[in-house]
Short mmCIF file of C-alpha atoms and ligand atoms in Angstrom, two decimals:
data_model
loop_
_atom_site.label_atom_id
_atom_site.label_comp_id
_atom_site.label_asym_id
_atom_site.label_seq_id
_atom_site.Cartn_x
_atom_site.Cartn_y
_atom_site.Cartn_z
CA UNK A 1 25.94 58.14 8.44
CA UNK A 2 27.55 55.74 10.19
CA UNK A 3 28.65 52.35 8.99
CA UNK A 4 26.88 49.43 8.97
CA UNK A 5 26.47 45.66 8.06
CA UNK A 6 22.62 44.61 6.99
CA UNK A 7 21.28 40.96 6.43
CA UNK A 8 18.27 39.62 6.02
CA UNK A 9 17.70 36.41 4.80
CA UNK A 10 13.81 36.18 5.18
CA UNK A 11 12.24 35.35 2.65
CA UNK A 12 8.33 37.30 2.34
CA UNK A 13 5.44 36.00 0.60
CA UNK A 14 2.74 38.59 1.12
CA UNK A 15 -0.85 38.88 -0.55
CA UNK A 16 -3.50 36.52 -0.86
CA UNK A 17 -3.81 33.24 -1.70
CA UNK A 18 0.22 32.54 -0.86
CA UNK A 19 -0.05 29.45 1.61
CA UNK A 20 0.57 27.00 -0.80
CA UNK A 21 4.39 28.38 -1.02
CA UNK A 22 4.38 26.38 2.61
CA UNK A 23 4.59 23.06 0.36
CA UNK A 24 7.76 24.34 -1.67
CA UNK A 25 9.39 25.88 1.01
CA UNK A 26 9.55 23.32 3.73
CA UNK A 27 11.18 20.04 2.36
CA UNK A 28 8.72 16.87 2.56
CA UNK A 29 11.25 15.25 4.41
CA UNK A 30 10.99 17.56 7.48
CA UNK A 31 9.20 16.77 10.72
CA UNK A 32 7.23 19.58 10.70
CA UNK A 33 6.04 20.98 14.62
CA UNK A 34 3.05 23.79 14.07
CA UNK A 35 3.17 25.86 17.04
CA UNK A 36 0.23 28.25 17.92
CA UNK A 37 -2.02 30.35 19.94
CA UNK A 38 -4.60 30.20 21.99
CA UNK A 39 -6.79 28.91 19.10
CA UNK A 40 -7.91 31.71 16.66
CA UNK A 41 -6.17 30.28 13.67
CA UNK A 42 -8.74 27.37 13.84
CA UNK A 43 -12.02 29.44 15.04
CA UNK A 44 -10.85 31.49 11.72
CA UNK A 45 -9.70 29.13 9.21
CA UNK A 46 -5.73 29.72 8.79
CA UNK A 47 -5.15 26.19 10.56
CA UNK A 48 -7.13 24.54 7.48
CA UNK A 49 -5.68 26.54 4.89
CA UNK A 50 -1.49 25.98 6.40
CA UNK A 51 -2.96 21.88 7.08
CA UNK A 52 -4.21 21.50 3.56
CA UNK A 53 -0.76 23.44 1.92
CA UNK A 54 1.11 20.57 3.88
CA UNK A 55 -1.09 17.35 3.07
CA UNK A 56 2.51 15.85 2.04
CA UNK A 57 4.05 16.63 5.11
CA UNK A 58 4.30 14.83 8.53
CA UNK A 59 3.15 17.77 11.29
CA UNK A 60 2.57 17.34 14.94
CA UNK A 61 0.75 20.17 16.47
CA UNK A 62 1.89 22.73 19.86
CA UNK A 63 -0.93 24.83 20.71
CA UNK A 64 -1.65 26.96 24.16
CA UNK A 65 1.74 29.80 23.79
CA UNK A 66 -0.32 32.46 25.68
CA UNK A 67 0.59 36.41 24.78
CA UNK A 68 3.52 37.05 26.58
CA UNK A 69 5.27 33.78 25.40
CA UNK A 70 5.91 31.97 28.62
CA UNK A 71 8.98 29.73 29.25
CA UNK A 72 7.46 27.08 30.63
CA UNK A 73 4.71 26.64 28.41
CA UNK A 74 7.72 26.70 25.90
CA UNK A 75 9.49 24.10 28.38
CA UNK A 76 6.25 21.78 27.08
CA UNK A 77 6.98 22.58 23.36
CA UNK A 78 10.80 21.64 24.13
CA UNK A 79 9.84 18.30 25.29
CA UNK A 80 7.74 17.55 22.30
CA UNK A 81 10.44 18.62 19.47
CA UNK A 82 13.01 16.41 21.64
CA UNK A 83 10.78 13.17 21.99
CA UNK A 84 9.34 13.85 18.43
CA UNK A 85 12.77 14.46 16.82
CA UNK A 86 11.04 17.86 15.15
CA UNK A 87 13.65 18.89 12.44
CA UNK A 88 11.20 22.17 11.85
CA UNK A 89 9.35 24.37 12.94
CA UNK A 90 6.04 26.66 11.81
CA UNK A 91 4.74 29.35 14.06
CA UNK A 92 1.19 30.51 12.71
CA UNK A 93 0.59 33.56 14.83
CA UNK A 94 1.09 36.91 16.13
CA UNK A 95 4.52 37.93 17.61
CA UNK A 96 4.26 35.70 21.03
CA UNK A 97 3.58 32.61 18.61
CA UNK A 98 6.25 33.77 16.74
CA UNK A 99 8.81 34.80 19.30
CA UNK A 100 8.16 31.53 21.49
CA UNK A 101 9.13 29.49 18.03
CA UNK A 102 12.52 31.39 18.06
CA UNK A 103 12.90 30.51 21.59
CA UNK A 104 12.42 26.96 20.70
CA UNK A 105 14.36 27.30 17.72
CA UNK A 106 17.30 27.92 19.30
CA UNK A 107 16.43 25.83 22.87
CA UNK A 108 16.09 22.75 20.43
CA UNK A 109 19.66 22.86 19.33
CA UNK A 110 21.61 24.70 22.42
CA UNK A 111 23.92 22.58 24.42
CA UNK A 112 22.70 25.01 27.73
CA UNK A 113 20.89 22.40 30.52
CA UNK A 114 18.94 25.15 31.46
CA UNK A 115 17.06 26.94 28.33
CA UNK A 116 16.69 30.26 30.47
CA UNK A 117 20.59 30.80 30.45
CA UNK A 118 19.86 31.46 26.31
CA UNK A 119 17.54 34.72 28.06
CA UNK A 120 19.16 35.59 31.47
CA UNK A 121 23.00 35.54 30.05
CA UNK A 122 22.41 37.21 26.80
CA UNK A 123 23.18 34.93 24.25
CA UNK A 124 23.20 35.45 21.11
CA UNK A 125 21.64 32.58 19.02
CA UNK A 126 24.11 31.89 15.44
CA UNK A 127 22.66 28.06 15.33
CA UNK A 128 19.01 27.14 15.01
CA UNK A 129 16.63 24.93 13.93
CA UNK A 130 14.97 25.91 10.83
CA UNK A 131 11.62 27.39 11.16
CA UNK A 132 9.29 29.64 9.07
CA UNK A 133 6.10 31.54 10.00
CA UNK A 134 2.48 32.40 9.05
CA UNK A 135 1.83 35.57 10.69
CA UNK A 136 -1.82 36.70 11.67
CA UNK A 137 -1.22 39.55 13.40
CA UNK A 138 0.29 42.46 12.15
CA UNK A 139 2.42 44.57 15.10
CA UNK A 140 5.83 43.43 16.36
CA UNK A 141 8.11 42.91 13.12
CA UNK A 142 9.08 39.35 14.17
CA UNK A 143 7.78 37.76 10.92
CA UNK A 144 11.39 39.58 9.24
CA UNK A 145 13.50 40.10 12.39
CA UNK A 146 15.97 38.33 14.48
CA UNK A 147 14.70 38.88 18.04
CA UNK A 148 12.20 37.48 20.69
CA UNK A 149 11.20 38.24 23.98
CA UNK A 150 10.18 35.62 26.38
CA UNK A 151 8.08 35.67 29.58
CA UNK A 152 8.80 33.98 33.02
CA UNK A 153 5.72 34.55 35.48
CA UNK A 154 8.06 32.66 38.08
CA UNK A 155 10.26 34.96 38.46
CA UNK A 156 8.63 38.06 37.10
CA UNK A 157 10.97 38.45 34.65
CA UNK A 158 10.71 39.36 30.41
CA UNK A 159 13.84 39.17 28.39
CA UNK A 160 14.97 39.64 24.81
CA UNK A 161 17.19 37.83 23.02
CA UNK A 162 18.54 37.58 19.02
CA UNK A 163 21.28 36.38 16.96
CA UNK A 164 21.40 35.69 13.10
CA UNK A 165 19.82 32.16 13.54
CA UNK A 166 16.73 33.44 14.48
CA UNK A 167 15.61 35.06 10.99
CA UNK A 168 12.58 33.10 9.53
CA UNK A 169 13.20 31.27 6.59
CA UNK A 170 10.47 32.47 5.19
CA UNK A 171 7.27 34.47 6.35
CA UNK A 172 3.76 34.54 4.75
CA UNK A 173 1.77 37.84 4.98
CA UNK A 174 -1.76 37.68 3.82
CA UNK A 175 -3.80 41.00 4.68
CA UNK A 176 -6.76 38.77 4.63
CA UNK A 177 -6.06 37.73 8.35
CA UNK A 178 -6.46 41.46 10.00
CA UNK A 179 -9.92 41.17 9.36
CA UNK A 180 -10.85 38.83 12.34
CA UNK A 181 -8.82 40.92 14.57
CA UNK A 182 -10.62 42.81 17.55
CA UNK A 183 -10.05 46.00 17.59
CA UNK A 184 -7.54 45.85 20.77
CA UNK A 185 -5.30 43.89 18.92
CA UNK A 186 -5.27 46.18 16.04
CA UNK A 187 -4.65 49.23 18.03
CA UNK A 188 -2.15 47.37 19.53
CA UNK A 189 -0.48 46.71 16.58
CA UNK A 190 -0.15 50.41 15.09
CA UNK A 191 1.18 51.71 18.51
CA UNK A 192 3.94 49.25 18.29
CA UNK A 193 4.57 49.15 14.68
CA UNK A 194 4.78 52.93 15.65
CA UNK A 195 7.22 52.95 18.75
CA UNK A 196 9.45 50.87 16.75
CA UNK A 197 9.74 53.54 14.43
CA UNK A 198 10.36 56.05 17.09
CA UNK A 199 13.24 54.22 18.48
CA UNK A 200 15.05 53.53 15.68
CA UNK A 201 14.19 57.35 14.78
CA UNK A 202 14.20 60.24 18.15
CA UNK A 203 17.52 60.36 18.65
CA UNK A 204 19.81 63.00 17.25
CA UNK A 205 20.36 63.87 14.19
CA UNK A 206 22.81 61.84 12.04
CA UNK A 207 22.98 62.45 8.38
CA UNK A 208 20.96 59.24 7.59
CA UNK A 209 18.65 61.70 5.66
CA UNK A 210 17.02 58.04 3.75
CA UNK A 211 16.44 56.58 7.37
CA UNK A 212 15.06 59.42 8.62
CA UNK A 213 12.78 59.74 5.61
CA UNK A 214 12.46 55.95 5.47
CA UNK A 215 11.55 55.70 9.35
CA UNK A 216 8.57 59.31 8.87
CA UNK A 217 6.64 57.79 5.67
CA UNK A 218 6.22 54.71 7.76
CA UNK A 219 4.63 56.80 10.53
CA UNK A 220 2.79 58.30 8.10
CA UNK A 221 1.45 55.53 6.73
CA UNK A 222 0.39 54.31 10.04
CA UNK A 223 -1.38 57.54 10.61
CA UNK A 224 -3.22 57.34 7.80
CA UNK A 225 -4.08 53.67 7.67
CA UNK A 226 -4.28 52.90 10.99
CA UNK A 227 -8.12 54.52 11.62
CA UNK A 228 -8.99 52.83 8.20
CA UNK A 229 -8.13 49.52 9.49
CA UNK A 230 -9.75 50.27 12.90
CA UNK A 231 -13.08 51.61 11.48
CA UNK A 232 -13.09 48.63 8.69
CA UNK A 233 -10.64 45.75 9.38
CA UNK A 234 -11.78 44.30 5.83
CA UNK A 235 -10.70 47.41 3.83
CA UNK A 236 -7.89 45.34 2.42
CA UNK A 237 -5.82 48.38 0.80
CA UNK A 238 -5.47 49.60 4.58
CA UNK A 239 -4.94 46.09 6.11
CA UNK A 240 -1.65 45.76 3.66
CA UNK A 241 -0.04 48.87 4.08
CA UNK A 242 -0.86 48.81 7.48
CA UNK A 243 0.69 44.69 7.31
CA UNK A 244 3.74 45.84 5.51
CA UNK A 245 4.37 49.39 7.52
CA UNK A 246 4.39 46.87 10.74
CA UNK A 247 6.79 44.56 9.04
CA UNK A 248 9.04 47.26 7.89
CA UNK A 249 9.02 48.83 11.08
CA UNK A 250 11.56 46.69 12.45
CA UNK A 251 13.37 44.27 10.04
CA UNK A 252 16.05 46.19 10.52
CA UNK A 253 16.85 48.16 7.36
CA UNK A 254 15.49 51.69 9.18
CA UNK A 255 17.84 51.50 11.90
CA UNK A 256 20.93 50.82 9.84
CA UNK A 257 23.58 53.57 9.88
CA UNK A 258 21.75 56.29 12.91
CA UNK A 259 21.62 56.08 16.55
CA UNK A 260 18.84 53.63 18.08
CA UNK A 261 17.37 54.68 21.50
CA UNK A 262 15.22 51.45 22.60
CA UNK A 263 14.93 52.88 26.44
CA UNK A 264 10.93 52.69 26.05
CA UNK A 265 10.87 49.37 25.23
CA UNK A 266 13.19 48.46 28.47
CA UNK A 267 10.83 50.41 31.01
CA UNK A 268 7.76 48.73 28.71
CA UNK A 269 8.59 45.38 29.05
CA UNK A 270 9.09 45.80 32.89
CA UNK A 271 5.61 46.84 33.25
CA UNK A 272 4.33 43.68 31.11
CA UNK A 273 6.35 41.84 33.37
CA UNK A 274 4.60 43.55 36.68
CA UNK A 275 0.82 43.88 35.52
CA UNK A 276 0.25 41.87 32.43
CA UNK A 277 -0.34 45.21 30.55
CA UNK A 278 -0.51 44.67 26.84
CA UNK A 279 3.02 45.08 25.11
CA UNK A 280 1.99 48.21 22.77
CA UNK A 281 0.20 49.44 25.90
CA UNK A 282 3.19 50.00 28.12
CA UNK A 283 5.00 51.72 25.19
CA UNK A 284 2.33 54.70 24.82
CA UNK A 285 2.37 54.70 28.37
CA UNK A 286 6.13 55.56 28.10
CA UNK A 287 6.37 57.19 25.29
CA UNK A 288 5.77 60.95 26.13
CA UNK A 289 7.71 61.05 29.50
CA UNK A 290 10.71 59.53 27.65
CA UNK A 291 10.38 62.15 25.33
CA UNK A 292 9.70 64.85 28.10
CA UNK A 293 12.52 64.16 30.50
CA UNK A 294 15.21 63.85 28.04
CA UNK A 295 13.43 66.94 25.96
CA UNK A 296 17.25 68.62 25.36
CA UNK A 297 18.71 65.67 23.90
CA UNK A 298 15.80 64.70 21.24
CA UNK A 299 15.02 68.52 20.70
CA UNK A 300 15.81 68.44 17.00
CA UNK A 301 14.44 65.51 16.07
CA UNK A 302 11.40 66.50 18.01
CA UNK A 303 10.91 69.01 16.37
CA UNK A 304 11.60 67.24 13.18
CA UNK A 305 8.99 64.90 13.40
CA UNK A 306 6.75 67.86 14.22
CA UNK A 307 7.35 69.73 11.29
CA UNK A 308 7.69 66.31 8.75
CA UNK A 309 5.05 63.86 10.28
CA UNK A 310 2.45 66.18 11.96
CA UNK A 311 2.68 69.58 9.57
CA UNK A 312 3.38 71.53 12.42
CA UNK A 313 4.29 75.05 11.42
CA UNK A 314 7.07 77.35 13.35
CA UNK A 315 10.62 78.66 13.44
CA UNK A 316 10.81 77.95 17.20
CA UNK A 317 11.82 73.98 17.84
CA UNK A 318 10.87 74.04 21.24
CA UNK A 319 7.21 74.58 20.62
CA UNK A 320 7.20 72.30 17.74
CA UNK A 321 8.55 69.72 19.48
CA UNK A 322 6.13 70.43 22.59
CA UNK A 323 3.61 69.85 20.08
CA UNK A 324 4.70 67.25 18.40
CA UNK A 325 4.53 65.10 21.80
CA UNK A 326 0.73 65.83 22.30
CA UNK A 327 0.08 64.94 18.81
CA UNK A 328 1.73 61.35 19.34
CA UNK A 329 -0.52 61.22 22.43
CA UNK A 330 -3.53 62.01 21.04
CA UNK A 331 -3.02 59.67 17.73
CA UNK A 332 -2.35 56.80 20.21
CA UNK A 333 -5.55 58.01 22.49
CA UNK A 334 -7.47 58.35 19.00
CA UNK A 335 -6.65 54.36 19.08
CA UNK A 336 -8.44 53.69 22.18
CA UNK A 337 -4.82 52.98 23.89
CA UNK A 338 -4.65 55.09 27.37
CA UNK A 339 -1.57 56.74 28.22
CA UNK A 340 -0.98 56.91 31.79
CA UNK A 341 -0.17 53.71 33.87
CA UNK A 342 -3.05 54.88 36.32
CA UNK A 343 -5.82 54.01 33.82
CA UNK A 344 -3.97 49.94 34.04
CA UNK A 345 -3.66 49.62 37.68
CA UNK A 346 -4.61 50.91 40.94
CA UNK A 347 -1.12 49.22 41.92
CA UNK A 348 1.15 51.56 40.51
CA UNK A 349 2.84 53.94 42.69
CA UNK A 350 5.51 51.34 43.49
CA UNK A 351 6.24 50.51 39.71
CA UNK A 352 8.37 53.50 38.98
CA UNK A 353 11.03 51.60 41.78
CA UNK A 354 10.49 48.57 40.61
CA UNK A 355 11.23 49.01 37.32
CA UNK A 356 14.46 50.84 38.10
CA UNK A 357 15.73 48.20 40.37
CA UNK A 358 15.11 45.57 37.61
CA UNK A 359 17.52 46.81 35.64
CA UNK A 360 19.77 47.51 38.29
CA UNK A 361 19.76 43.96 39.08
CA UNK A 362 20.77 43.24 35.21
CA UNK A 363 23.26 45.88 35.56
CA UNK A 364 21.95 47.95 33.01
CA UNK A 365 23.53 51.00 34.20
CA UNK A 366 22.97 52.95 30.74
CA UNK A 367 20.19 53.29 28.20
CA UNK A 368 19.12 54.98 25.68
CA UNK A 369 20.57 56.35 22.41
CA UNK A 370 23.52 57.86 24.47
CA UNK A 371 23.97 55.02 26.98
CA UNK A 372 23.75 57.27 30.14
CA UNK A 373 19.83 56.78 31.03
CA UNK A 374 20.18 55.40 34.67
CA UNK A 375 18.19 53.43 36.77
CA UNK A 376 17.41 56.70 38.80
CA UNK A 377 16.15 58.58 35.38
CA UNK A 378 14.23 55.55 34.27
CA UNK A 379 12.61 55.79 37.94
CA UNK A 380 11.65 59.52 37.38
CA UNK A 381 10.26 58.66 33.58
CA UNK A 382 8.10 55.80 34.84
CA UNK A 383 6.56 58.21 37.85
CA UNK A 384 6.13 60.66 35.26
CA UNK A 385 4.10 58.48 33.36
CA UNK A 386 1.28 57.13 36.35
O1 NZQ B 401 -3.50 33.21 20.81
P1 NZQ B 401 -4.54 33.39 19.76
O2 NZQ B 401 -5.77 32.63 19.98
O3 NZQ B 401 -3.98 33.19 18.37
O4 NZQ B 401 -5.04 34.92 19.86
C1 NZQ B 401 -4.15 36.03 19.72
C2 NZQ B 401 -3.78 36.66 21.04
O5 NZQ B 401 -4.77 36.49 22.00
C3 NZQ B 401 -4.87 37.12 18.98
N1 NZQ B 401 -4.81 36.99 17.52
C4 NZQ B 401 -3.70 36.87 16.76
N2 NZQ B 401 -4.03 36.84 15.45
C5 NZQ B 401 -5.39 36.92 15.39
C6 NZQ B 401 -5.88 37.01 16.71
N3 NZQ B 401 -7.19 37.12 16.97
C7 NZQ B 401 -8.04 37.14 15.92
N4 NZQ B 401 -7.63 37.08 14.63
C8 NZQ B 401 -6.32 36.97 14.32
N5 NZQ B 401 -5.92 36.97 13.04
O6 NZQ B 401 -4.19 38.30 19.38
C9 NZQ B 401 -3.73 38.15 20.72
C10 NZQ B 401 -2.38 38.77 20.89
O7 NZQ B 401 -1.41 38.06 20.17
P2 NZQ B 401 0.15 38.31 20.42
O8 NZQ B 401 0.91 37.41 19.51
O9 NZQ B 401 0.46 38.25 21.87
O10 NZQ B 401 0.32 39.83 19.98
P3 NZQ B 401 1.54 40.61 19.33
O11 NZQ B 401 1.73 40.22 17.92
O12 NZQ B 401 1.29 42.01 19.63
O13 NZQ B 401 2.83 40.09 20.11
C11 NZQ B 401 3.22 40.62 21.33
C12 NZQ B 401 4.51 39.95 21.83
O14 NZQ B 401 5.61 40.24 20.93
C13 NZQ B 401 6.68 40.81 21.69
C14 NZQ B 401 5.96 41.50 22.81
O15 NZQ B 401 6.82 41.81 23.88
C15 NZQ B 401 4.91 40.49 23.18
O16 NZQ B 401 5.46 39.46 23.99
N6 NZQ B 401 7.52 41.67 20.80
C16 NZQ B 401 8.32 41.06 19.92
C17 NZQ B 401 9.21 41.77 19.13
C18 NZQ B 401 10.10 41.09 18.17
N7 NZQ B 401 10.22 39.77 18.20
O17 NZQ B 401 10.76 41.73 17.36
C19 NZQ B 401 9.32 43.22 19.20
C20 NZQ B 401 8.23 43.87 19.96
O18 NZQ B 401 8.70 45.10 20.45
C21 NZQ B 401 7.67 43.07 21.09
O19 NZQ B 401 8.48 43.18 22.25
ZN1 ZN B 402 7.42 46.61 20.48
#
């Protein structure tokens, strides 16, 4: 195993009935700035339940951050926490609420003219402005994680970016809120709550025996719940393990001590960039080819996963791991999610390129869990994918 450092200072309320902890946790004294969606929390009641928690507090309201934060809807937000002197902030959301309140987090106290610098430049975030979050959407892992990505249509362009002062202080999971999803958003939510697991997981094998463990029981759990959830999003035994699976997906404890790969989620957020496609989308669209063209490298773990997470019987790892693959693809096509970029767009067959040449442009020469994924291999993997 290799060494590591963990932290994670976010604190989790999860069940029902936990929204008044909103009153002990933020200070009365705070200028509170509720930041939100395109509306759902108030056609399904979390709005009034997070308003009457904070009756004692002063809140001003940001509403409108569209999926696929965007920066200059976030530009708006900026303006407000300036002119309002905001000294906190509350995302009640899914992971673009949620991520777009980290932006601003860290936008609200950066001496940077020019917010997009934070994104473009890569840096990393140690000073913030306090900010907790009520989290209706179960998928990304931003409710416990130190990471956002954020959206500029402008240029075309989606970029991540992290540092330690982007943990929430605190984040409140109730189960209860799955059951108004549609049933996009909660395939959506497995597929990524699965990828994440996948990255931090088909590598090579490291002697992190608990991760590796750790990182298949969460698949499994997603495997199992997932269909429960889709079939009845009010089974509330499925909607929490299904909640807390997502959530421990990616705060970061399963990817402590092994290898990380995180090349799907490059090419993935390239073709959100291009054609709007869902988030959890592009990553099932990616998914297999990744796992295809470097086959060799991720053999053993392949065939791992095969043997652990799908029951696959057989001595030979080859055809385990072959099989293995199509069982991923049909679990994410037993979702409703399509896997090839075809079924998006009729506007693919440049996108392979395209995505290549953005990250030439960043300069990101090498991806992957080995760092020697080019721009030319991540041009074959996306072709492989139409
Ligand atoms: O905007 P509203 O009206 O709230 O509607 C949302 C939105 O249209 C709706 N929704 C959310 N909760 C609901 C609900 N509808 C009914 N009932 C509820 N309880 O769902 C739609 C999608 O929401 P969004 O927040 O965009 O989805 P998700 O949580 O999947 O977030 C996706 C974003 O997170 C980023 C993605 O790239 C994408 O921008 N990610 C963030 C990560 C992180 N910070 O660690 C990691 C991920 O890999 C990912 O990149
Ligand atoms: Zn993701």
């Amino acid at each position: 195993m290799q060494n590591f450092e963990f932290y994670n200072p976010t604190k989790i309320f999860f069940g029902e009935d936990q929204f008044d902890h909103l009153n002990q946790e933020i200070d009365t004294k705070e200028k509170v700035l509720l930041l939100y969606g395109g509306g759902s929390i108030k056609k399904y009641g979390v709005y009034g339940k997070v308003m009457s928690a904070l009756k004692d507090h002063e809140v001003h309201e940001f509403g409108g951050i569209p999926p696929n934060p965007e920066y200059e809807v976030l530009l708006q937000a900026l303006e407000v926490i300036k002119k309002v002197k905001i000294t906190y902030l509350l995302a009640v959301g899914g992971g673009s609420v949620i991520d777009g309140t980290k932006f601003l987090a860290s936008a609200a106290l950066s001496s940077e003219e020019e917010p997009w610098k934070i994104l473009k430049d890569g840096i990393r975030t140690t000073n913030a402005m306090p900010f907790g979050t009520v989290l209706t959407l179960p998928a990304t892992g931003s409710e416990m994680n130190s990471g956002a990505v954020v959206t500029r249509k402008e240029t075309g362009e989606k970029l991540g970016m992290g540092g330690p002062g982007l943990f929430p202080q605190f984040s409140i999971l109730d189960p209860n809120v799955v059951s108004t999803l549609p049933k996009r958003q909660i395939a959506n939510g497995i597929t990524d709550a699965f990828v994440h697991v996948m990255e931090q997981y088909m590598t090579y094998p490291a002697g992190g025996i608990l991760q590796d463990r750790l990182a298949e029981s969460i698949m499994q759990t997603l495997i199992e719940v997932g269909p429960r959830v889709l079939k009845n999003p009010d089974d509330y035994e499925a909607a929490s393990n299904f909640m807390w699976s997502c959530t421990m997906a990616l705060n970061g404890i399963i990817q402590k001590g092994v290898p990380t790969d995180w090349a799907i989620h490059a090419m993935g957020h390239e073709l959100t960039a291009q054609f709007g496609i869902d988030h959890a989308r592009t990553l099932a669209i990616i998914a297999a080819s990744h796992y295809e063209y470097n086959f060799e490298t991720k053999r053993e773990k392949l065939a791992q996963f095969g043997r652990r997470v799908w029951g696959i019987n057989g001595d030979d790892d080859s055809v385990v791991a072959k099989q293995a693959i199509v069982q991923m693809n049909e679990f994410f096509t037993s979702l409703g999610i399509d896997i090839n970029l075809s079924k998006y767009t009729d506007d693919y067959k440049g996108s392979a390129l395209k995505t290549a040449n953005a990250l030439r442009e960043r300069g990101w020469n090498g991806i992957g869990e080995h760092r020697n994924l080019t721009p030319d291999d991540v041009e074959k993997i996306v072709e492989m994918s139409y």
